[in-house]
Short mmCIF file of C-alpha atoms and ligand atoms in Angstrom, two decimals:
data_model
loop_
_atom_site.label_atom_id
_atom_site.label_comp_id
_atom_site.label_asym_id
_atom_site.label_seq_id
_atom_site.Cartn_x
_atom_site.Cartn_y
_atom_site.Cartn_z
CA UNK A 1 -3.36 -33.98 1.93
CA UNK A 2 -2.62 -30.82 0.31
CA UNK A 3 -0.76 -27.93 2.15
CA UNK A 4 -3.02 -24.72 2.86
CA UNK A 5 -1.97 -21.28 2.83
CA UNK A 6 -3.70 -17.78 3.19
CA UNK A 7 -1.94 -14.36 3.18
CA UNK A 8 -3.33 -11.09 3.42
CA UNK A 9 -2.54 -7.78 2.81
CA UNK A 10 -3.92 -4.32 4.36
CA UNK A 11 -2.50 -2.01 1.73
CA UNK A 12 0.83 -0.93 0.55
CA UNK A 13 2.41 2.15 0.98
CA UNK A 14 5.01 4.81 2.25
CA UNK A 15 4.26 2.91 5.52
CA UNK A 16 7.89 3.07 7.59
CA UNK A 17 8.89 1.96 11.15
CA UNK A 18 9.38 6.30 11.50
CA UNK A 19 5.80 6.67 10.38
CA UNK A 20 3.97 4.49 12.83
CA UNK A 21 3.63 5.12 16.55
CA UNK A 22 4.33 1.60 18.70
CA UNK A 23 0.38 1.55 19.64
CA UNK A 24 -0.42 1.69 15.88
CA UNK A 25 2.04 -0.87 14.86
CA UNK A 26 0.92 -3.11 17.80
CA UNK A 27 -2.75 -2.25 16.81
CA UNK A 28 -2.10 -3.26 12.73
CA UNK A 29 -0.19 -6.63 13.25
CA UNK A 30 -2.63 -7.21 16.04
CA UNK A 31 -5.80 -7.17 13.34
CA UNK A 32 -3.41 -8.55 10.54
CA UNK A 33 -2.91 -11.55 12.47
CA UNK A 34 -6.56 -12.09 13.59
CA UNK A 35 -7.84 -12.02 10.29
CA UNK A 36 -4.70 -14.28 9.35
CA UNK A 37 -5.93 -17.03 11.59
CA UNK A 38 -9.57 -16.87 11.16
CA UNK A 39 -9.39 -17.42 7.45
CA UNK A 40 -6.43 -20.62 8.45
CA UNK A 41 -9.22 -22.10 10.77
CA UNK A 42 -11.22 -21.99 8.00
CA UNK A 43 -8.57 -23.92 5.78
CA UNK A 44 -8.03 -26.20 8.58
CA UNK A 45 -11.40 -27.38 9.07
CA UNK A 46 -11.89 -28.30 6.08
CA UNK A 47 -13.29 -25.42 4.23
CA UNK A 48 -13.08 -23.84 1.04
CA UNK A 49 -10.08 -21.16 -0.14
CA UNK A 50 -13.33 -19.28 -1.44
CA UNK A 51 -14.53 -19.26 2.35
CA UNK A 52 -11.36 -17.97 3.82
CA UNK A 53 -10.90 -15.33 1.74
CA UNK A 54 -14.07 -13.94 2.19
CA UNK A 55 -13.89 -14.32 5.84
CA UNK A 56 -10.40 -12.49 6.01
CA UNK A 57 -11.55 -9.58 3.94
CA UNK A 58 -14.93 -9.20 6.09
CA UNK A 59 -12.29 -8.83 9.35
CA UNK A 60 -10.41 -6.73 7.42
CA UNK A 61 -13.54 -4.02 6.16
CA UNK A 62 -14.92 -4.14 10.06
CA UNK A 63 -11.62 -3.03 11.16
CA UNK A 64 -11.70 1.28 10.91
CA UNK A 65 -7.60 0.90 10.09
CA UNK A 66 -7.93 -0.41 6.60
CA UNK A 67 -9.32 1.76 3.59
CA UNK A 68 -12.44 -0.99 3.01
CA UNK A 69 -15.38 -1.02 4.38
CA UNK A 70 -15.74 0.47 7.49
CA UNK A 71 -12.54 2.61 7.24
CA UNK A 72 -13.02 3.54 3.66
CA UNK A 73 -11.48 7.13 2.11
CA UNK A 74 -13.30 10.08 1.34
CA UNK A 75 -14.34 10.86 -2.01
CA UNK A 76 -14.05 14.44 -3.70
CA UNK A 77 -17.50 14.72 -2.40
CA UNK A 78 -16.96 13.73 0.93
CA UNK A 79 -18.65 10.61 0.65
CA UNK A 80 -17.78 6.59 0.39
CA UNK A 81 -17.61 4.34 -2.46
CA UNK A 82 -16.19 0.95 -2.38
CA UNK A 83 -15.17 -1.29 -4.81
CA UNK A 84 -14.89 -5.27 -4.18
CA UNK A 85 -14.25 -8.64 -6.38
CA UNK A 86 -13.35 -12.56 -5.46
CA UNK A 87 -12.66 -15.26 -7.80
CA UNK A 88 -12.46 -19.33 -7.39
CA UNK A 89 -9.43 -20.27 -9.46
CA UNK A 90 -11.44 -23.83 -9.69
CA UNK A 91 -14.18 -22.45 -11.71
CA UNK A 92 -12.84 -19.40 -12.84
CA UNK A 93 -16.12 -17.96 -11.43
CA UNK A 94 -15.76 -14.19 -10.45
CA UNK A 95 -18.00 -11.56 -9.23
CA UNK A 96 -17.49 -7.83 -8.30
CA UNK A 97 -18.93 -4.38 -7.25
CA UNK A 98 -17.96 -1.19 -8.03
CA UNK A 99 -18.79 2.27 -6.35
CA UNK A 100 -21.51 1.16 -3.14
CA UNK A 101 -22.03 3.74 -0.56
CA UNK A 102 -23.96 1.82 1.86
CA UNK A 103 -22.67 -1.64 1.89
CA UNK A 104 -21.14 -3.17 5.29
CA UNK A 105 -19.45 -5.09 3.74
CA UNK A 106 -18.55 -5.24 0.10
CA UNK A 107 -16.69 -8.49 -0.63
CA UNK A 108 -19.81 -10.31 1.03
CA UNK A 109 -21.99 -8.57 -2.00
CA UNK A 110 -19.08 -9.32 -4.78
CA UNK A 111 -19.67 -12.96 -3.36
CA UNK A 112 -23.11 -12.70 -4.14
CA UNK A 113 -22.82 -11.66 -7.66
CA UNK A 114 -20.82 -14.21 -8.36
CA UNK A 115 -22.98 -16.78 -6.89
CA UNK A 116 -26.50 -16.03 -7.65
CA UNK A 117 -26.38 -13.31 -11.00
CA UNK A 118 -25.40 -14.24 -14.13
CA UNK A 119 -22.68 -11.23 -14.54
CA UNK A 120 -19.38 -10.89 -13.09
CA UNK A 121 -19.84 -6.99 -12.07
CA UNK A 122 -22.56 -4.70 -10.62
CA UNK A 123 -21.66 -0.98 -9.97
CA UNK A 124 -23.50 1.69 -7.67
CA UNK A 125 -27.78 1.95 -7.55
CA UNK A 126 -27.66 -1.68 -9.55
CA UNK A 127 -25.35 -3.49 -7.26
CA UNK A 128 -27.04 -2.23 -3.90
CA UNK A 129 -30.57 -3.15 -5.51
CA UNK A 130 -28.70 -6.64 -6.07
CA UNK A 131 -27.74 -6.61 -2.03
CA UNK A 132 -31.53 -6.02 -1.12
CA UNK A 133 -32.40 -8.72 -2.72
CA UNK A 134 -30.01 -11.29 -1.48
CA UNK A 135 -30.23 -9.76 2.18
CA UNK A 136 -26.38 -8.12 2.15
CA UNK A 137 -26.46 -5.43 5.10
CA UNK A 138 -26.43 -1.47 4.46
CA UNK A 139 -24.97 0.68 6.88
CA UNK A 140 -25.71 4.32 7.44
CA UNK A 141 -23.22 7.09 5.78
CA UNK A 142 -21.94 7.69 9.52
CA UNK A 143 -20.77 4.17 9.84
CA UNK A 144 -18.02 4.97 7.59
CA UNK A 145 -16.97 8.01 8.81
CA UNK A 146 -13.43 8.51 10.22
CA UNK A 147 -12.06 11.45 11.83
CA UNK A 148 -8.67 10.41 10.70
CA UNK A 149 -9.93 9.72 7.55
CA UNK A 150 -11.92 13.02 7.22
CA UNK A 151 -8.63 15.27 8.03
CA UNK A 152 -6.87 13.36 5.51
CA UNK A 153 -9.28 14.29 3.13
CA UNK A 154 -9.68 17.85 4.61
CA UNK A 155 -6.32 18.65 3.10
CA UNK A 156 -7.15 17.92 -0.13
CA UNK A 157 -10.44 18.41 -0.24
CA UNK A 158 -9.88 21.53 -2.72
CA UNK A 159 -7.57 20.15 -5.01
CA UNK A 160 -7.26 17.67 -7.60
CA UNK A 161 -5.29 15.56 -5.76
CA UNK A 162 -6.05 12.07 -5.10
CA UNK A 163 -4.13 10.23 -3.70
CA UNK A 164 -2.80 6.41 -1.83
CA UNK A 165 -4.60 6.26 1.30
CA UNK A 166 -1.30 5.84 2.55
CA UNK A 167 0.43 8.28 1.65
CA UNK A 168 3.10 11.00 2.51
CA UNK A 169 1.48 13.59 3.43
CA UNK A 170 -0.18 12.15 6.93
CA UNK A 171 1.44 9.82 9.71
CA UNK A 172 -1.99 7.36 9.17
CA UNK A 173 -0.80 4.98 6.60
CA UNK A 174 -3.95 2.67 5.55
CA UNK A 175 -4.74 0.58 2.73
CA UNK A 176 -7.16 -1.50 0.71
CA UNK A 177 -7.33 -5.24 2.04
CA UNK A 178 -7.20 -8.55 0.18
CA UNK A 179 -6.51 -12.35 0.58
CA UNK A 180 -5.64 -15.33 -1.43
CA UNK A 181 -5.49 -18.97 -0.37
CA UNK A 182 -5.17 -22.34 -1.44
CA UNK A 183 -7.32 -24.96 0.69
CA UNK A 184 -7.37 -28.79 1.29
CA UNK A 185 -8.58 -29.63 -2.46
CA UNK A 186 -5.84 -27.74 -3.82
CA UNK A 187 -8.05 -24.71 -4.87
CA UNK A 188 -7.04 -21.24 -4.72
CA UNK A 189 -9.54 -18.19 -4.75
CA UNK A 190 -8.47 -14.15 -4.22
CA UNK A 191 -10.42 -11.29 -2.93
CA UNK A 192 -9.86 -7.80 -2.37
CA UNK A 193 -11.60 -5.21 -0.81
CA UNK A 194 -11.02 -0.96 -1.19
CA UNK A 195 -12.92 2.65 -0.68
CA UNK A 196 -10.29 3.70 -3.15
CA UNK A 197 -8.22 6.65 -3.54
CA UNK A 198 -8.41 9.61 -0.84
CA UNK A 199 -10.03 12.76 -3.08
CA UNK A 200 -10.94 10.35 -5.77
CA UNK A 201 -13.75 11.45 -8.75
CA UNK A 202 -17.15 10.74 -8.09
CA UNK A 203 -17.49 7.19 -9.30
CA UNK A 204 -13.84 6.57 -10.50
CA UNK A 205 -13.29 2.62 -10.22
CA UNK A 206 -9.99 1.32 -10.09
CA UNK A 207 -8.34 -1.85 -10.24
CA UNK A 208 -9.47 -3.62 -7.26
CA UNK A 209 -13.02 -4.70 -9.03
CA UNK A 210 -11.31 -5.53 -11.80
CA UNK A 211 -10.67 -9.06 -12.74
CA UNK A 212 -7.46 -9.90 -13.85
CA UNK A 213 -5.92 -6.40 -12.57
CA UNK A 214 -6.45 -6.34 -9.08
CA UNK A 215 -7.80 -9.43 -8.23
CA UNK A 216 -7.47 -13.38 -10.25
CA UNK A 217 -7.13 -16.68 -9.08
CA UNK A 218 -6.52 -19.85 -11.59
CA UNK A 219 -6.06 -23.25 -10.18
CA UNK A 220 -3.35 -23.93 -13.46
CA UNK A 221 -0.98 -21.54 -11.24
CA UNK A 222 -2.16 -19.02 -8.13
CA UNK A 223 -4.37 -16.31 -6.70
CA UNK A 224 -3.00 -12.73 -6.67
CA UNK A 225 -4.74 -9.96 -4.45
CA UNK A 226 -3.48 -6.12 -5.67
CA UNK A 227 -3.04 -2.93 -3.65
CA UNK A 228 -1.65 0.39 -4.90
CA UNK A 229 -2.25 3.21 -7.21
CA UNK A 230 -5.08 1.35 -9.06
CA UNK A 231 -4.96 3.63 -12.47
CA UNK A 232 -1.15 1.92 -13.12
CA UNK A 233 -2.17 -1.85 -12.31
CA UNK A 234 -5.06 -1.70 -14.66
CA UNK A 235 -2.85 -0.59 -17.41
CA UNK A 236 -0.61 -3.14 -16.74
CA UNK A 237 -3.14 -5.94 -15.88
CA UNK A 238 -1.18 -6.52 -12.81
CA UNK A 239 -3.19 -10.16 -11.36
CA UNK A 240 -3.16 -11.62 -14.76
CA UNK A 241 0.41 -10.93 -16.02
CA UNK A 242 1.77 -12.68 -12.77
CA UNK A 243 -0.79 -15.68 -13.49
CA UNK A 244 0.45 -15.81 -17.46
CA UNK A 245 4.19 -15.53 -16.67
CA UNK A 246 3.49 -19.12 -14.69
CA UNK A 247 1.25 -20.65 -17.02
CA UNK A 248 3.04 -19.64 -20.07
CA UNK A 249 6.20 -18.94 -19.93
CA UNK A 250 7.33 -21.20 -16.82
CA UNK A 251 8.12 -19.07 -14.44
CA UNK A 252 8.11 -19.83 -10.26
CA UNK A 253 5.65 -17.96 -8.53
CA UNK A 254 9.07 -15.71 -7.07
CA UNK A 255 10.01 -14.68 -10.48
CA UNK A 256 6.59 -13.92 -12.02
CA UNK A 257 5.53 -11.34 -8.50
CA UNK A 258 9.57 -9.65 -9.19
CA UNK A 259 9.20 -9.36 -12.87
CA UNK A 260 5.43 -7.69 -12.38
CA UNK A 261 5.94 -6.07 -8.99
CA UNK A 262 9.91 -5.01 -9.29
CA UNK A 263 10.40 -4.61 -12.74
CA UNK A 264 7.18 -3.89 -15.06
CA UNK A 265 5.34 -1.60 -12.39
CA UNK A 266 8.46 0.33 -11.83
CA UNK A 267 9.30 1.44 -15.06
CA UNK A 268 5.87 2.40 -15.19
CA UNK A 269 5.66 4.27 -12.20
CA UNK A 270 2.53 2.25 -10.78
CA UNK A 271 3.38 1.84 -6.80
CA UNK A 272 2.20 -0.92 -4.64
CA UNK A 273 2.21 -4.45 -4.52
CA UNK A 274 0.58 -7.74 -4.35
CA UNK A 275 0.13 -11.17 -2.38
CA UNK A 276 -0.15 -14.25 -4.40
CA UNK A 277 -0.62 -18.17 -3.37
CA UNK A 278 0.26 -20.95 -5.19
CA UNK A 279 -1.70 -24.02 -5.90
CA UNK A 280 1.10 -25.56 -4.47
CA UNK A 281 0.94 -23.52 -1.25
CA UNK A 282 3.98 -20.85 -1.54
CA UNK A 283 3.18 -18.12 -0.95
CA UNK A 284 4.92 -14.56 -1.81
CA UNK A 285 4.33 -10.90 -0.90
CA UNK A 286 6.52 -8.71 -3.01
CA UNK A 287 6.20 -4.56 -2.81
CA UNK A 288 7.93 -1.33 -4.65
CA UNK A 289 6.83 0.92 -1.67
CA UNK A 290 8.42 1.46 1.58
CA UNK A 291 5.85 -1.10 3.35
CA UNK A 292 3.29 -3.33 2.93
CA UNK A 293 0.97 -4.65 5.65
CA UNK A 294 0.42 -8.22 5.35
CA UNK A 295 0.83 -11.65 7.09
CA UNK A 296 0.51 -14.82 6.19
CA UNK A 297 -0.07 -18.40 7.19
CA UNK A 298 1.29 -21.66 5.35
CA UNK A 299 -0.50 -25.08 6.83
CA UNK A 300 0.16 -25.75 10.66
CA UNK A 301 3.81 -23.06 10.69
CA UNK A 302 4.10 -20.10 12.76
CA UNK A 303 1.69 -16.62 11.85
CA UNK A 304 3.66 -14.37 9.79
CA UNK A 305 3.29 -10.53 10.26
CA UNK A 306 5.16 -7.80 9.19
CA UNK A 307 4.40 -4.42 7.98
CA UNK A 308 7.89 -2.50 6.76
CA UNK A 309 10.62 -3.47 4.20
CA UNK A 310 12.66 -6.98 5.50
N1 LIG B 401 -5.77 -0.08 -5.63
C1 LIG B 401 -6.70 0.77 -4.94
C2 LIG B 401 -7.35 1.71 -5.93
O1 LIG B 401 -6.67 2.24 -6.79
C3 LIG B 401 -6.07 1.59 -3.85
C4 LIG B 401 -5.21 0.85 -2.84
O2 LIG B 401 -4.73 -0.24 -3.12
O3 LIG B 401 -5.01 1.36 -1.73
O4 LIG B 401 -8.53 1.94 -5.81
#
């Protein structure tokens, strides 16, 4: 039978051991490793890596620490829009949303699109007419709020800043949320989940709905979940590149995360990082900031958890 693996990642940042209060680190890891393990028991009973992605990003968006769903970032006009996508690296199937206010959660509407529409991506009025239809759930704007969240944006508010959810300039260091996995059958699927940059443009997308930046997932050689500054991995077509450096030019999953994540999105400046799963069941978690949170689990082995540089 075919080794499983999931990891998942709550966002990468300037996220230090000096920046996070023991409650809050106890609190992260605590919510990294239940959505860990619900997505594994998925794996381990038999489901699909399309199922256990999903399910990890919903516990991820209806946690208020990560910038998705429930704890998404404030927009330049003080409101909430989220971008989501998943892909099965069987099919090559993908489906994404871009800038919902009102959706509980977003990857469950991606999953949608790519199920029952005939495109890969629906943005704003279009995509929440979409959700009606298929019976997704709204939430009210004050679901979403977060008084964290709301001083962050307070400070900025003004400016044309926008910036990493976690960022420098407050203690709270959150982040966009994704997973990848490879189940039972030897499929792998991604899917990633973000409200997007703090002070962001009325309805500026970035990577995360993009297929093949933020999020891809090919059964020839892994699934990749993004998180950083999403203007810099769409320019360098983050997910993909680390999928073509396997396919085509040979490399080991290792080598094709360090040459994207260490090397190309350095020299261009882009921060972040990524989580990828091969077909084969490694799995690898590389970053260029000072943390990332993210755990993983590889068939029956011990949870992994960790949130600063190791
Ligand atoms: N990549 C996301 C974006 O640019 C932000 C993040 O990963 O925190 O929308």
């Amino acid at each position: 039978m075919q080794k499983t693996a999931i990891a998942i990642h709550g966002g990468a940042g300037t996220i230090t051991q000096a920046t996070l209060s023991a409650e809050q680190d106890i609190a992260y890891k605590a919510a990294l490793k239940e959505a860990v393990e619900a997505g594994h028991q998925v794996l381990a009973a038999g489901g699909t890596a399309l199922e256990a992605v999903e399910l990890a990003v919903v516990y991820l968006e209806d946690s208020p620490l990560f910038n998705a769903g429930k704890g998404s970032v404030f927009t330049k006009e003080g409101k909430h829009e989220m971008d989501a996508s998943i892909m099965c690296g069987k099919t090559l199937e993908a489906g994404a949303i871009a800038g919902v206010k009102s959706i509980k959660n977003p990857i469950k509407l991606a999953s949608a699109v790519m199920l029952h529409s005939e495109h890969v991506m629906l943005s704003s009025y279009g995509a929440e007419e979409f959700a009606l239809a298929y019976g997704i759930e709204f939430a009210p704007e004050k679901y979403f709020f977060d008084k964290y969240r709301y001083e962050q944006w307070s400070e900025v508010r003004d400016s044309d800043i926008f910036m990493l959810d976690h960022t420098e300039q407050r203690d709270e260091k959150f982040g966009t949320v994704g997973a990848v996995a490879v189940d039972q059958a030897g499929n792998v699927a991604a899917a990633t989940s973000t409200g997007g940059m703090t002070n962001k443009r009325y309805n500026r997308i970035g990577d995360t709905p993009i297929i093949g930046s933020g999020t891809y997932a090919n059964n020839r050689t892994c699934a990749i979940s993004c998180t950083g500054h999403g203007e810099f991995f769409m320019r360098a077509v983050v997910a993909y590149d680390v999928s073509c450096l396997i396919e085509y030019k040979g490399y080991t999953l290792r080598q094709a995360c360090d040459e994207v994540v260490m090397k190309k999105l350095v020299a261009f400046g882009g921060e972040g990082g990524l989580i990828a799963v091969s077909t084969a069941g490694e799995v690898a978690m590389p970053f260029n900031s000072e943390g990332m949170y993210r755990a993983s689990k590889v068939a029956q082995q011990e949870t992994f958890v960790e949130i600063y540089k190791r």
